XYZ file of N, CA and C in Angstrom:
312
model
N 26.638 8.243 -27.474
C 27.269 6.951 -27.275
C 26.254 5.980 -26.694
N 26.218 4.800 -27.248
C 25.351 3.745 -26.744
C 25.976 3.153 -25.487
N 25.139 2.848 -24.527
C 25.628 2.223 -23.306
C 24.719 1.099 -22.883
N 25.251 0.286 -21.991
C 24.415 -0.782 -21.460
C 24.814 -1.086 -20.033
N 23.847 -1.608 -19.324
C 24.084 -2.119 -17.988
C 24.236 -3.618 -18.145
N 25.317 -4.156 -17.599
C 25.609 -5.579 -17.675
C 25.421 -6.156 -16.275
N 24.586 -7.170 -16.158
C 24.278 -7.781 -14.869
C 24.742 -9.231 -14.916
N 25.690 -9.571 -14.056
C 26.301 -10.903 -14.036
C 25.858 -11.638 -12.769
N 25.182 -12.757 -12.944
C 24.634 -13.525 -11.830
C 25.500 -14.742 -11.527
N 25.855 -14.905 -10.250
C 26.556 -16.109 -9.809
C 25.612 -17.295 -9.802
N 26.175 -18.478 -9.661
C 25.376 -19.700 -9.669
C 24.424 -19.708 -8.469
N 23.125 -19.783 -8.718
C 22.146 -19.745 -7.622
C 22.085 -21.065 -6.860
N 21.547 -21.002 -5.656
C 21.354 -22.208 -4.849
C 20.419 -23.192 -5.545
N 19.407 -22.666 -6.212
C 18.403 -23.489 -6.902
C 18.236 -22.942 -8.321
N 19.001 -23.462 -9.291
C 18.924 -22.934 -10.654
C 17.513 -22.943 -11.257
N 16.728 -23.966 -10.996
C 15.379 -24.023 -11.553
C 14.516 -22.895 -10.995
N 14.638 -22.617 -9.704
C 13.877 -21.522 -9.094
C 14.332 -20.175 -9.650
N 15.652 -20.019 -9.839
C 16.184 -18.796 -10.451
C 15.557 -18.596 -11.825
N 15.626 -19.622 -12.666
C 15.109 -19.525 -14.034
C 13.621 -19.165 -14.045
N 12.856 -19.818 -13.198
C 11.417 -19.566 -13.122
C 11.141 -18.112 -12.727
N 11.783 -17.665 -11.673
C 11.570 -16.294 -11.205
C 12.068 -15.290 -12.248
N 13.226 -15.551 -12.798
C 13.802 -14.609 -13.751
C 12.890 -14.431 -14.960
N 12.461 -15.531 -15.543
C 11.628 -15.464 -16.750
C 10.250 -14.863 -16.487
N 9.632 -15.247 -15.376
C 8.235 -14.885 -15.148
C 8.014 -13.615 -14.335
N 9.000 -13.214 -13.560
C 8.840 -12.020 -12.726
C 9.847 -10.936 -13.095
N 11.128 -11.297 -13.157
C 12.145 -10.263 -13.352
C 12.165 -9.703 -14.777
N 12.055 -10.540 -15.771
C 12.057 -10.047 -17.153
C 10.925 -9.039 -17.392
N 9.689 -9.313 -16.944
C 8.650 -8.299 -17.121
C 8.957 -6.987 -16.374
N 9.551 -7.079 -15.180
C 9.937 -5.861 -14.456
C 10.976 -5.074 -15.252
N 11.985 -5.761 -15.757
C 13.027 -5.090 -16.535
C 12.460 -4.482 -17.811
N 11.485 -5.134 -18.391
C 10.881 -4.634 -19.614
C 10.147 -3.313 -19.447
N 9.824 -2.945 -18.214
C 9.131 -1.680 -17.945
C 10.090 -0.501 -17.758
N 11.388 -0.764 -17.731
C 12.363 0.308 -17.504
C 12.277 1.310 -18.652
N 12.099 2.598 -18.342
C 11.972 3.598 -19.401
C 13.270 3.779 -20.178
N 13.109 4.085 -21.453
C 14.204 4.385 -22.373
C 15.097 3.181 -22.683
N 14.671 2.014 -22.284
C 15.390 0.782 -22.592
C 15.225 0.496 -24.084
N 16.335 0.356 -24.801
C 16.232 0.104 -26.244
C 16.491 -1.354 -26.604
N 16.975 -2.131 -25.651
C 17.204 -3.551 -25.890
C 17.475 -4.279 -24.586
N 17.036 -5.527 -24.511
C 17.249 -6.337 -23.315
C 17.449 -7.775 -23.757
N 18.591 -8.334 -23.413
C 18.852 -9.741 -23.685
C 19.489 -10.359 -22.446
N 19.358 -11.659 -22.340
C 20.033 -12.372 -21.259
C 20.244 -13.805 -21.709
N 21.160 -14.468 -21.044
C 21.398 -15.864 -21.348
C 22.244 -16.522 -20.283
N 22.162 -17.841 -20.256
C 22.980 -18.617 -19.320
C 24.367 -18.826 -19.917
N 25.345 -18.972 -19.048
C 26.743 -19.051 -19.471
C 27.270 -20.486 -19.466
N 28.211 -20.725 -20.353
C 29.020 -21.940 -20.322
C 30.415 -21.530 -20.772
N 31.410 -22.260 -20.327
C 32.778 -21.884 -20.666
C 33.230 -22.611 -21.934
N 34.195 -22.040 -22.585
C 34.720 -22.646 -23.812
C 35.564 -23.889 -23.537
N 36.152 -23.939 -22.348
C 37.049 -25.065 -22.053
C 36.414 -26.154 -21.196
N 35.103 -26.048 -20.939
C 34.408 -27.089 -20.190
C 34.459 -26.935 -18.684
N 35.188 -25.942 -18.166
C 35.205 -25.713 -16.730
C 33.936 -24.975 -16.323
N 33.702 -24.906 -15.033
C 32.526 -24.187 -14.544
C 32.668 -22.703 -14.894
N 31.637 -22.100 -15.466
C 31.730 -20.682 -15.807
C 31.732 -19.814 -14.547
N 32.309 -18.646 -14.663
C 32.350 -17.710 -13.542
C 30.942 -17.242 -13.186
N 30.094 -17.050 -14.192
C 28.729 -16.586 -13.962
C 27.724 -17.597 -14.488
N 26.582 -17.663 -13.824
C 25.488 -18.536 -14.242
C 24.750 -17.931 -15.435
N 24.514 -16.618 -15.359
C 23.788 -15.917 -16.413
C 24.247 -14.467 -16.466
N 24.076 -13.862 -17.635
C 24.421 -12.449 -17.822
C 23.279 -11.787 -18.592
N 22.908 -10.585 -18.138
C 21.870 -9.803 -18.805
C 22.465 -8.489 -19.297
N 21.926 -8.009 -20.420
C 22.371 -6.747 -21.020
C 21.161 -5.852 -21.216
N 21.181 -4.691 -20.585
C 20.124 -3.692 -20.737
C 20.727 -2.537 -21.532
N 20.259 -2.357 -22.742
C 20.884 -1.410 -23.676
C 20.089 -0.109 -23.767
N 20.833 0.984 -23.911
C 20.255 2.321 -24.016
C 20.923 3.047 -25.174
N 20.145 3.866 -25.886
C 20.661 4.561 -27.063
C 21.656 5.660 -26.726
N 21.468 6.301 -25.570
C 22.341 7.413 -25.191
C 22.672 7.342 -23.705
N 23.718 8.033 -23.336
C 24.081 8.135 -21.915
C 22.953 8.795 -21.106
N 22.343 9.897 -21.591
C 21.220 10.462 -20.834
C 20.050 9.489 -20.661
N 19.784 8.667 -21.664
C 18.734 7.652 -21.531
C 19.075 6.669 -20.413
N 20.333 6.227 -20.368
C 20.749 5.275 -19.345
C 20.675 5.909 -17.955
N 21.101 7.152 -17.827
C 21.056 7.827 -16.529
C 19.611 8.032 -16.063
N 18.729 8.373 -16.996
C 17.314 8.521 -16.646
C 16.732 7.183 -16.192
N 17.083 6.116 -16.872
C 16.601 4.786 -16.495
C 17.101 4.398 -15.110
N 18.363 4.673 -14.828
C 18.935 4.336 -13.520
C 18.211 5.047 -12.379
N 17.695 6.238 -12.648
C 17.004 7.017 -11.619
C 15.506 6.704 -11.534
N 15.008 5.851 -12.414
C 13.567 5.608 -12.496
C 13.041 4.673 -11.404
N 11.751 4.823 -11.120
C 11.078 3.927 -10.179
C 11.083 2.491 -10.691
N 10.979 2.321 -12.011
C 10.962 0.978 -12.604
C 12.302 0.266 -12.405
N 13.408 1.009 -12.545
C 14.729 0.411 -12.311
C 14.885 0.053 -10.838
N 14.399 0.907 -9.976
C 14.478 0.618 -8.539
C 13.684 -0.640 -8.194
N 12.518 -0.811 -8.803
C 11.708 -2.010 -8.556
C 12.424 -3.264 -9.050
N 13.005 -3.195 -10.239
C 13.748 -4.346 -10.774
C 14.960 -4.652 -9.898
N 15.630 -3.620 -9.427
C 16.809 -3.812 -8.565
C 16.429 -4.466 -7.247
N 15.307 -4.041 -6.664
C 14.849 -4.653 -5.408
C 14.529 -6.130 -5.606
N 14.006 -6.474 -6.773
C 13.618 -7.856 -7.045
C 14.818 -8.801 -7.076
N 15.983 -8.293 -7.407
C 17.179 -9.140 -7.522
C 17.410 -9.939 -6.239
N 17.176 -9.341 -5.084
C 17.386 -10.041 -3.815
C 16.476 -11.255 -3.657
N 15.383 -11.300 -4.419
C 14.425 -12.406 -4.300
C 14.839 -13.669 -5.051
N 15.850 -13.582 -5.931
C 16.205 -14.774 -6.705
C 17.701 -14.969 -6.916
N 18.511 -13.950 -6.749
C 19.943 -14.041 -7.075
C 20.751 -14.525 -5.875
N 20.508 -15.757 -5.474
C 21.167 -16.308 -4.290
C 22.655 -16.573 -4.504
N 23.107 -16.564 -5.742
C 24.523 -16.780 -6.040
C 25.302 -15.473 -6.136
N 24.663 -14.366 -5.816
C 25.303 -13.059 -5.894
C 25.129 -12.440 -7.272
N 25.413 -11.155 -7.342
C 25.257 -10.417 -8.591
C 26.303 -9.309 -8.652
N 26.804 -9.058 -9.849
C 27.711 -7.945 -10.103
C 27.146 -7.163 -11.267
N 27.133 -5.843 -11.129
C 26.570 -4.988 -12.167
C 27.607 -3.977 -12.637
N 27.599 -3.742 -13.944
C 28.544 -2.821 -14.555
C 27.828 -1.936 -15.567
N 28.389 -0.778 -15.796
C 27.980 0.045 -16.932
C 29.045 -0.150 -17.998
N 28.616 -0.394 -19.205
C 29.539 -0.591 -20.325
C 29.222 0.430 -21.405
N 30.234 1.178 -21.795
C 30.111 2.135 -22.898
C 30.571 1.401 -24.157
N 29.664 1.219 -25.082
C 29.913 0.354 -26.232
C 30.691 1.080 -27.312
N 31.741 0.430 -27.766
C 32.523 0.922 -28.891
C 32.598 -0.191 -29.916
N 32.366 0.156 -31.165
C 32.437 -0.816 -32.255
C 33.389 -0.304 -33.313
N 34.263 -1.164 -33.795
C 35.154 -0.735 -34.864
C 34.371 -0.499 -36.161
N 34.796 0.479 -36.920
C 34.177 0.692 -38.228
C 34.647 -0.404 -39.176
N 33.718 -1.010 -39.870
C 34.058 -2.070 -40.825
C 33.353 -1.814 -42.112
């Protein structure tokens, strides 16, 4: 089963500083996580024009559950996790998502 870690960032105190740090420091750290098969992130906007619940959301994808568990235990994941405190001033929520897709 494919799984992913979903990281939801609240609105930071300084969005420009968040963006700068995220792109130039955090993305390279996340890219070193072993067994990572995909990594995407983006800023959020709501469909109805209200303020979105999250400023940005990142998806770290893994091909198998054992790959994801190995990544979670890695030194590289620990380094990326420690870095979050340096830029996520709006708070962060993290989830594991087990991906299911309908057959079409």
